[in-house]
Coordinates of C-alpha atoms in Angstrom, one line a residue:
Chain A
M30 CA -7.1 1.6 28.3
N31 CA -5.1 0.5 31.3
P32 CA -1.7 2.1 32.0
T33 CA 0.3 -0.8 30.6
I34 CA -1.6 -0.7 27.3
E35 CA -1.2 3.1 27.3
L36 CA 2.5 2.6 27.7
L37 CA 2.8 0.1 24.8
T38 CA 0.7 2.3 22.5
A39 CA 2.8 5.3 23.2
H40 CA 6.1 3.8 22.0
R41 CA 8.4 5.8 19.8
S42 CA 12.1 5.3 19.3
I43 CA 14.4 7.7 21.3
R44 CA 17.7 8.6 19.8
A45 CA 18.8 11.5 22.1
F46 CA 19.5 10.8 25.8
T47 CA 20.3 12.9 28.8
P48 CA 23.7 11.9 30.5
E49 CA 21.8 10.6 33.6
P50 CA 23.1 7.2 34.4
I51 CA 20.9 4.1 35.1
E52 CA 21.7 2.0 38.1
Q53 CA 22.9 -1.5 37.4
A54 CA 20.3 -3.0 39.7
K55 CA 17.6 -1.4 37.4
I56 CA 19.2 -3.0 34.3
E57 CA 19.3 -6.4 36.0
T58 CA 15.5 -5.9 36.8
F59 CA 14.9 -5.3 33.1
I60 CA 16.9 -8.4 32.1
K61 CA 15.0 -10.5 34.6
A62 CA 11.8 -9.2 33.0
G63 CA 13.2 -10.2 29.6
Q64 CA 13.9 -13.7 30.9
A65 CA 10.3 -14.0 32.0
A66 CA 9.1 -13.8 28.5
A67 CA 7.8 -17.0 26.8
T68 CA 10.6 -19.2 25.4
S69 CA 10.1 -22.0 22.8
S70 CA 10.2 -25.4 24.6
F71 CA 12.0 -23.7 27.5
I72 CA 15.1 -23.4 25.3
Q73 CA 16.1 -19.9 26.8
A74 CA 18.4 -19.1 23.8
C75 CA 19.0 -15.4 24.5
T76 CA 22.2 -13.9 26.0
V77 CA 22.6 -10.2 26.4
I78 CA 26.0 -8.4 26.2
Q79 CA 26.0 -5.2 28.0
V80 CA 28.7 -3.0 26.4
N81 CA 30.3 -0.5 28.8
N82 CA 33.7 -0.2 27.2
Q83 CA 33.8 3.1 25.3
Q84 CA 36.2 1.9 22.6
K85 CA 33.9 -1.1 21.9
R86 CA 30.9 1.3 21.9
A87 CA 32.6 3.5 19.3
A88 CA 33.3 0.5 17.1
L89 CA 29.7 -0.7 17.4
A90 CA 28.4 2.7 16.5
E91 CA 30.5 2.7 13.4
Y92 CA 29.6 -0.9 12.4
A93 CA 25.9 0.1 12.7
G94 CA 26.4 2.9 10.1
N95 CA 27.5 5.7 12.3
Q96 CA 24.7 5.9 14.8
P97 CA 26.1 8.2 17.5
Y98 CA 23.5 7.2 20.2
V99 CA 25.2 3.8 20.3
V100 CA 28.0 5.7 22.1
S101 CA 25.9 8.4 23.9
A102 CA 23.2 6.1 25.4
P103 CA 23.8 5.4 29.1
V104 CA 23.3 1.7 28.4
F105 CA 23.8 -0.3 25.3
L106 CA 22.9 -4.0 25.1
V107 CA 23.5 -6.5 22.3
F108 CA 20.9 -9.3 22.2
C109 CA 22.5 -12.5 21.0
A110 CA 20.7 -15.7 19.9
D111 CA 22.7 -18.3 21.9
M112 CA 22.8 -22.1 21.4
H113 CA 26.3 -22.3 22.7
R114 CA 24.9 -23.1 26.2
H115 CA 22.8 -25.9 24.7
K116 CA 26.1 -27.5 23.4
I117 CA 27.4 -27.4 27.0
A118 CA 24.2 -29.1 28.2
C119 CA 24.4 -31.7 25.5
D120 CA 28.1 -32.4 26.2
L121 CA 27.3 -32.8 29.9
H122 CA 25.0 -35.7 29.0
H123 CA 27.2 -37.1 26.2
A124 CA 24.4 -36.3 23.7
D125 CA 25.1 -35.7 20.1
M126 CA 23.6 -32.2 19.5
Q127 CA 21.8 -32.0 16.1
S128 CA 22.3 -28.4 15.0
G129 CA 22.1 -26.2 11.9
F130 CA 18.3 -26.6 11.4
T131 CA 16.4 -23.5 10.2
E132 CA 13.8 -24.2 12.9
Q133 CA 16.5 -23.7 15.6
F134 CA 17.6 -20.5 14.1
M135 CA 13.9 -19.4 14.2
T136 CA 13.4 -20.4 17.9
A137 CA 16.6 -18.8 19.1
T138 CA 15.9 -15.5 17.1
I139 CA 12.3 -15.3 18.3
D140 CA 13.4 -16.0 21.8
C141 CA 15.7 -13.0 21.6
A142 CA 13.0 -10.8 20.3
L143 CA 10.4 -11.7 22.9
F144 CA 13.1 -11.2 25.6
A145 CA 14.2 -7.9 24.2
Q146 CA 10.7 -6.6 23.9
N147 CA 10.1 -7.2 27.6
V148 CA 13.4 -5.4 28.4
A149 CA 12.2 -2.5 26.2
I150 CA 8.9 -2.3 27.9
A151 CA 10.3 -2.6 31.3
A152 CA 12.7 0.2 30.6
E153 CA 9.9 2.4 29.1
S154 CA 7.7 1.7 32.2
E155 CA 10.5 3.4 34.2
G156 CA 10.3 6.5 32.1
L157 CA 13.3 5.5 29.9
G158 CA 13.5 5.6 26.2
I159 CA 14.8 3.0 23.8
V160 CA 15.8 2.4 20.3
Y161 CA 16.6 -0.9 18.6
I162 CA 19.8 -1.1 16.6
G163 CA 19.3 -3.5 13.7
G164 CA 22.1 -1.7 12.0
L165 CA 24.5 -3.9 13.9
R166 CA 23.8 -6.5 11.2
N167 CA 25.5 -4.2 8.6
Q168 CA 28.8 -5.5 9.8
I169 CA 27.7 -8.5 11.7
A170 CA 30.9 -10.5 11.5
N171 CA 32.8 -7.5 13.0
V172 CA 30.3 -7.2 15.8
S173 CA 30.5 -10.9 16.5
E174 CA 34.3 -10.8 16.7
L175 CA 34.4 -7.6 18.8
L176 CA 32.2 -9.3 21.5
G177 CA 34.0 -12.6 21.3
L178 CA 30.9 -14.6 20.3
P179 CA 31.5 -18.3 20.0
D180 CA 30.1 -20.8 17.6
K181 CA 26.2 -20.9 17.7
V182 CA 26.0 -17.4 19.1
Y183 CA 25.0 -14.5 16.8
P184 CA 24.1 -10.8 17.5
V185 CA 20.5 -10.2 16.6
F186 CA 20.3 -6.5 17.3
G187 CA 21.3 -3.8 19.8
L188 CA 19.2 -1.8 22.2
C189 CA 20.0 1.8 23.4
I190 CA 18.5 2.8 26.8
G191 CA 18.5 6.1 28.5
Y192 CA 16.4 9.0 29.8
P193 CA 14.9 10.8 26.8
D194 CA 16.2 14.1 25.6
Q195 CA 13.7 14.4 22.9
N196 CA 10.0 14.0 22.6
P197 CA 9.1 12.7 19.1
E198 CA 5.5 11.9 18.0
V199 CA 4.2 8.4 17.7
K200 CA 4.4 7.3 14.1
P201 CA 1.1 6.2 12.6
R202 CA 0.9 2.5 11.9
L203 CA -0.9 0.6 9.0
P204 CA -4.7 0.6 9.1
L205 CA -6.0 -2.1 11.4
P206 CA -7.8 -4.2 8.7
M207 CA -4.5 -4.5 6.8
V208 CA -2.9 -6.3 9.8
L209 CA -5.8 -8.1 11.4
K210 CA -7.7 -10.5 9.1
Q211 CA -10.4 -13.0 10.0
D212 CA -10.0 -16.7 9.3
T213 CA -8.4 -16.3 5.9
Y214 CA -5.8 -14.0 4.3
T215 CA -7.3 -11.6 1.9
D216 CA -5.9 -8.5 0.4
A217 CA -9.0 -7.4 -1.4
Q218 CA -9.2 -4.1 0.5
D219 CA -5.5 -3.6 1.0
T220 CA -4.7 -1.4 -2.1
A221 CA -7.4 1.1 -1.1
L222 CA -6.4 1.1 2.5
L223 CA -2.8 1.6 1.5
A224 CA -3.7 4.7 -0.5
D225 CA -5.3 6.3 2.6
Y226 CA -2.4 5.3 4.7
D227 CA 0.1 6.7 2.2
N228 CA -1.6 10.0 2.5
E229 CA -1.5 9.9 6.3
I230 CA 2.3 9.1 6.3
R231 CA 3.0 11.8 3.7
E232 CA 1.1 14.3 6.0
Y233 CA 3.0 13.0 9.0
Y234 CA 6.4 13.7 7.4
R235 CA 5.3 17.0 6.1
N236 CA 4.3 18.2 9.6
R237 CA 7.4 16.7 11.2
T238 CA 9.9 18.2 8.8
G239 CA 8.2 21.6 8.2
G240 CA 7.4 20.5 4.6
N241 CA 10.9 19.4 3.8
K242 CA 10.2 15.7 3.5
E243 CA 7.1 14.3 1.9
M244 CA 7.1 10.5 1.4
S245 CA 4.4 7.9 1.6
W246 CA 4.9 4.5 3.2
S247 CA 4.8 2.7 -0.1
E248 CA 7.4 5.1 -1.6
Q249 CA 9.7 4.5 1.3
I250 CA 9.3 0.7 1.2
S251 CA 9.6 0.4 -2.5
G252 CA 12.7 2.6 -2.4
M253 CA 14.3 0.3 0.2
L254 CA 13.4 -3.0 -1.4
V255 CA 14.8 -2.3 -4.8
K256 CA 18.2 -2.7 -3.1
E257 CA 19.9 -5.8 -1.8
A258 CA 19.3 -6.5 1.9
R259 CA 22.6 -7.2 3.8
P260 CA 23.6 -10.0 1.3
H261 CA 26.4 -11.2 3.6
M262 CA 23.8 -12.5 6.2
L263 CA 23.3 -16.1 5.0
S264 CA 27.0 -17.0 4.8
F265 CA 27.7 -15.3 8.1
L266 CA 25.0 -17.2 9.9
Q267 CA 26.1 -20.5 8.3
S268 CA 29.6 -19.8 9.6
K269 CA 28.1 -19.6 13.1
G270 CA 26.4 -23.0 12.7
Y271 CA 22.9 -21.7 11.8
L272 CA 20.7 -22.2 8.7
L273 CA 22.8 -25.0 7.4
K274 CA 19.7 -27.2 6.6
Chain B
M24 CA 9.2 -2.8 40.9
N25 CA 6.4 -0.9 39.1
P26 CA 3.2 -2.7 38.1
T27 CA 4.2 -3.2 34.5
I28 CA 7.5 -4.8 35.5
E29 CA 5.6 -7.0 38.0
L30 CA 3.3 -8.1 35.2
L31 CA 6.2 -9.0 32.9
T32 CA 8.0 -10.9 35.6
A33 CA 4.9 -12.9 36.6
H34 CA 4.3 -14.4 33.2
R35 CA 3.5 -18.1 32.9
S36 CA 1.8 -19.8 30.0
I37 CA -1.9 -20.6 30.4
R38 CA -3.3 -23.6 28.7
A39 CA -6.8 -23.8 30.4
F40 CA -9.3 -21.1 29.9
T41 CA -12.8 -20.3 31.2
P42 CA -15.4 -20.0 28.4
E43 CA -15.8 -16.3 29.1
P44 CA -15.6 -14.5 25.7
I45 CA -13.4 -11.5 25.0
E46 CA -14.9 -8.5 23.3
Q47 CA -13.7 -7.8 19.8
A48 CA -12.9 -4.2 20.7
K49 CA -10.5 -5.5 23.3
I50 CA -8.8 -7.7 20.8
E51 CA -8.4 -4.7 18.5
T52 CA -6.9 -2.7 21.3
F53 CA -4.3 -5.5 21.8
I54 CA -3.5 -5.6 18.1
K55 CA -3.0 -1.8 18.1
A56 CA -0.6 -2.2 21.0
G57 CA 1.1 -4.8 18.9
Q58 CA 1.5 -2.5 15.9
A59 CA 3.0 0.1 18.2
A60 CA 6.1 -2.1 18.9
A61 CA 9.3 -1.1 17.1
T62 CA 9.5 -2.2 13.5
S63 CA 12.8 -2.5 11.5
S64 CA 13.0 0.4 9.1
F65 CA 9.3 0.9 9.5
I66 CA 8.7 -2.3 7.5
Q67 CA 5.6 -3.4 9.5
A68 CA 5.9 -6.9 8.3
C69 CA 3.4 -8.6 10.6
T70 CA -0.2 -9.7 9.8
V71 CA -2.4 -11.4 12.3
I72 CA -5.1 -14.0 11.3
Q73 CA -7.8 -14.2 13.9
V74 CA -9.2 -17.7 13.6
N75 CA -12.9 -17.9 14.7
N76 CA -14.0 -20.8 12.4
Q77 CA -14.3 -23.9 14.6
Q78 CA -13.3 -26.4 11.8
K79 CA -10.2 -24.3 11.1
R80 CA -9.5 -24.3 14.9
A81 CA -9.8 -28.0 15.1
A82 CA -7.4 -28.5 12.1
L83 CA -4.9 -26.1 13.6
A84 CA -5.0 -27.9 17.0
E85 CA -4.2 -31.1 15.2
Y86 CA -1.4 -29.6 13.1
A87 CA 0.1 -28.2 16.3
G88 CA 0.4 -31.8 17.6
N89 CA -3.0 -32.1 19.3
Q90 CA -3.0 -29.0 21.5
P91 CA -6.7 -28.8 22.6
Y92 CA -6.5 -25.2 23.9
V93 CA -6.0 -24.1 20.3
V94 CA -9.8 -25.0 20.0
S95 CA -10.9 -24.1 23.6
A96 CA -9.2 -20.7 23.9
P97 CA -11.8 -17.9 23.3
V98 CA -9.3 -16.2 20.9
F99 CA -6.7 -17.8 18.7
L100 CA -4.4 -15.6 16.6
V101 CA -1.8 -16.7 14.0
F102 CA 1.0 -14.2 13.6
C103 CA 2.4 -14.1 10.0
A104 CA 5.6 -12.6 8.7
D105 CA 4.2 -10.7 5.7
M106 CA 6.1 -9.2 2.9
H107 CA 3.2 -9.6 0.4
R108 CA 2.1 -6.0 1.1
H109 CA 5.6 -4.8 0.3
K110 CA 5.2 -6.4 -3.1
I111 CA 1.9 -4.4 -3.5
A112 CA 3.9 -1.2 -2.5
C113 CA 6.6 -2.0 -5.0
D114 CA 4.2 -2.7 -7.8
L115 CA 2.5 0.6 -7.1
H116 CA 5.7 2.4 -7.9
H117 CA 6.9 0.0 -10.6
A118 CA 9.8 -1.0 -8.5
D119 CA 11.5 -4.3 -8.9
M120 CA 11.4 -5.8 -5.4
Q121 CA 14.6 -7.6 -4.4
S122 CA 13.4 -10.5 -2.2
G123 CA 14.6 -13.8 -0.8
F124 CA 17.4 -12.3 1.3
T125 CA 17.9 -13.9 4.7
E126 CA 18.1 -10.4 6.2
Q127 CA 14.5 -9.9 5.1
F128 CA 13.4 -13.1 6.7
M129 CA 14.9 -11.9 9.9
T130 CA 13.4 -8.5 9.9
A131 CA 9.9 -9.9 9.1
T132 CA 10.2 -12.7 11.8
I133 CA 11.5 -10.3 14.4
D134 CA 8.8 -7.7 13.6
C135 CA 6.2 -10.5 14.3
A136 CA 7.8 -11.4 17.6
L137 CA 8.0 -7.8 18.9
F138 CA 4.4 -7.3 17.8
A139 CA 3.1 -10.5 19.4
Q140 CA 4.9 -9.9 22.6
N141 CA 3.1 -6.5 22.9
V142 CA -0.2 -8.3 22.2
A143 CA 0.6 -10.9 24.8
I144 CA 1.5 -8.2 27.5
A145 CA -1.6 -6.1 26.6
A146 CA -3.8 -9.2 27.1
E147 CA -2.1 -10.1 30.4
S148 CA -2.4 -6.6 31.6
E149 CA -6.2 -7.1 31.3
G150 CA -6.1 -10.2 33.5
L151 CA -6.0 -12.6 30.5
G152 CA -3.7 -15.6 30.0
I153 CA -1.8 -16.5 26.9
V154 CA 0.3 -19.3 25.5
Y155 CA 2.3 -19.2 22.3
I156 CA 1.8 -22.0 19.8
G157 CA 5.1 -22.7 18.1
G158 CA 3.7 -26.1 17.3
L159 CA 2.0 -24.7 14.3
R160 CA 5.3 -25.0 12.6
N161 CA 5.0 -28.9 12.9
Q162 CA 2.8 -28.8 9.8
I163 CA 3.5 -25.3 8.6
A164 CA 2.6 -26.0 4.9
N165 CA -0.9 -27.2 6.0
V166 CA -1.3 -24.2 8.3
S167 CA -0.3 -21.9 5.5
E168 CA -2.8 -23.5 3.1
L169 CA -5.6 -23.6 5.6
L170 CA -5.3 -19.8 6.1
G171 CA -4.8 -19.0 2.4
L172 CA -1.4 -17.4 2.9
P173 CA 0.0 -15.9 -0.3
D174 CA 3.6 -15.9 -1.5
K175 CA 5.9 -14.0 1.0
V176 CA 3.6 -14.7 3.9
Y177 CA 4.4 -17.4 6.5
P178 CA 2.9 -18.4 9.9
V179 CA 5.5 -17.8 12.6
F180 CA 3.5 -18.9 15.7
G181 CA -0.1 -18.9 17.2
L182 CA -1.3 -17.3 20.4
C183 CA -4.2 -18.5 22.5
I184 CA -5.8 -15.9 24.7
G185 CA -8.5 -16.3 27.4
Y186 CA -9.4 -15.9 31.0
P187 CA -7.1 -18.3 33.0
D188 CA -8.8 -21.4 34.5
Q189 CA -5.5 -22.5 36.1
N190 CA -2.8 -20.9 38.1
P191 CA 0.6 -22.4 37.4
E192 CA 3.8 -21.4 39.0
V193 CA 6.3 -19.1 37.3
K194 CA 9.1 -21.4 35.9
P195 CA 12.5 -20.3 37.2
R196 CA 14.8 -19.0 34.5
L197 CA 18.6 -19.4 34.0
P198 CA 20.9 -17.6 36.4
L199 CA 21.4 -13.9 35.6
P200 CA 25.1 -14.1 35.0
M201 CA 24.5 -16.8 32.3
V202 CA 22.4 -14.5 30.2
L203 CA 23.9 -11.0 31.1
K204 CA 27.5 -10.6 30.3
Q205 CA 29.7 -7.6 30.3
D206 CA 31.6 -6.4 27.2
T207 CA 32.7 -9.8 26.1
Y208 CA 31.1 -13.3 25.8
T209 CA 32.6 -15.6 28.4
D210 CA 31.3 -18.9 29.5
A211 CA 33.9 -19.4 32.3
Q212 CA 31.3 -19.6 35.0
D213 CA 28.5 -21.2 33.0
T214 CA 29.1 -24.9 33.8
A215 CA 29.0 -24.2 37.5
L216 CA 26.0 -22.0 37.3
L217 CA 24.3 -24.6 35.1
A218 CA 24.8 -27.2 37.8
D219 CA 23.0 -25.0 40.3
Y220 CA 20.3 -24.2 37.9
D221 CA 19.8 -28.0 37.0
N222 CA 19.2 -28.6 40.7
E223 CA 16.7 -25.8 40.9
I224 CA 14.7 -27.1 37.9
R225 CA 14.8 -30.6 39.1
E226 CA 13.3 -29.4 42.4
Y227 CA 10.7 -27.3 40.5
Y228 CA 9.5 -30.4 38.6
R229 CA 9.6 -32.6 41.7
N230 CA 7.3 -30.2 43.6
R231 CA 5.1 -29.5 40.6
T232 CA 4.5 -33.2 39.8
G233 CA 4.4 -34.6 43.4
G234 CA 7.7 -36.4 42.7
N235 CA 6.6 -37.9 39.4
K236 CA 8.9 -35.9 37.2
E237 CA 12.5 -35.1 37.9
M238 CA 14.4 -33.6 35.2
S239 CA 17.1 -30.9 35.0
W240 CA 17.2 -28.2 32.3
S241 CA 20.3 -29.7 30.7
E242 CA 18.7 -33.2 30.6
Q243 CA 15.5 -31.7 29.0
I244 CA 17.5 -29.7 26.5
S245 CA 19.9 -32.5 25.6
G246 CA 17.1 -34.9 25.1
M247 CA 15.4 -32.5 22.7
L248 CA 18.5 -31.6 20.7
V249 CA 19.5 -35.1 19.8
K250 CA 16.5 -35.1 17.5
E251 CA 16.0 -33.3 14.2
A252 CA 14.1 -30.0 14.5
R253 CA 11.3 -29.6 12.0
P254 CA 13.6 -30.5 9.1
H255 CA 10.9 -29.4 6.5
M256 CA 11.4 -25.8 7.6
L257 CA 14.0 -24.6 5.1
S258 CA 12.3 -25.9 2.0
F259 CA 8.9 -24.6 3.1
L260 CA 10.2 -21.1 3.7
Q261 CA 12.0 -21.1 0.4
S262 CA 8.8 -22.1 -1.3
K263 CA 7.3 -19.0 0.2
G264 CA 10.1 -16.8 -1.2
Y265 CA 12.2 -16.5 2.0
L266 CA 15.8 -17.6 2.7
L267 CA 16.7 -18.1 -1.0
K268 CA 20.1 -16.2 -0.5

């Protein structure tokens, strides 16, 4: 394995940071690395809001379900799917922009994810730690208002960046044959593979918590999926001009 | 810049490949690097179909709007958002899975994008070239049927991987202040910045095509956005159990 693949494979989320600041020039380098990611039909539909204001940070931490590292991380970024600038481009050419298509929601959201993953890797390659904050979507309308996001811009997730003040283990992932299939989707082996993996994850939590937590992957997932998942999402996104058709 | 950031920043899509094959062990290393990416609430909702069968490759190339490199690339992967395995997990615990939420569509799709970007970077770090194939979504129902995707599994995009047989330039991205904003979204400078960028892109195409193509970013975008964007998408995704509420 080369050093880049080693870096990718060693990822774990970091939720405790030292107070050491990060130079702005470095952040800008990470953002440029993010921009360099592939973008669907060159649409470049990602905008990043760097949140420095401490009151805004505190509000965002609360919106995310009280995640204190949203405040304590030296850098906090919000990745926004952005088709507002495409409206500017269309207006410039007196073109009647066709919007609201589900496909556009997908390309803008995927653009953000590819961009963000490059930022995350760039940061990690400099010895920094990161954690994605999907919890911003708990109160997505409040996040959007706090950051002044216009029509056709929505916050996809946040990203904390800072020097790690913890050293968690890498969490074991699903067995390879469950996630890499040849030519056709088949789940013939998946139940057996899942049983092995469930044991592995149970063991992982047991070791990590000194025996206090014992939960398999399927238990964790099934416990989560019996509940509604952010049921406000569709109407919020539609209010922003997405997923209308 | 460290070598990983240099690699990220040097990305350009590769659409012509030498016939040199890629060892399967290497592909598996890339997939493991993909799995190591962050995953929302540990949901691990990405499955990759590696398409080796040449007839399937030919069909996929056609579905993608006749992109011949879908056939000629040594490796072709289809990244699928997959909540089928979560249904297996729920059934195992007699849990009544709540599905169809827009939020779940987002987490599964974002999981795939983060995973795929790690695969892309891992491949590039080994001197390979890649191109994402969003064109699979042109005929997404046919792609889904060809690969035998069950309920709650949908193809997000493809990825061609191989040794580059071309050396295109890096395409200039939007000016940094358009994509990195501080504390609040503002577009006050964007129209002026866009004008500069439009000139830069016009120049890029002029040089690249020996003067045959001259098009600014805003022209390209406005030309694209006056058309419908894959209007079949919402009903297809709903047929797969996504975006129902």
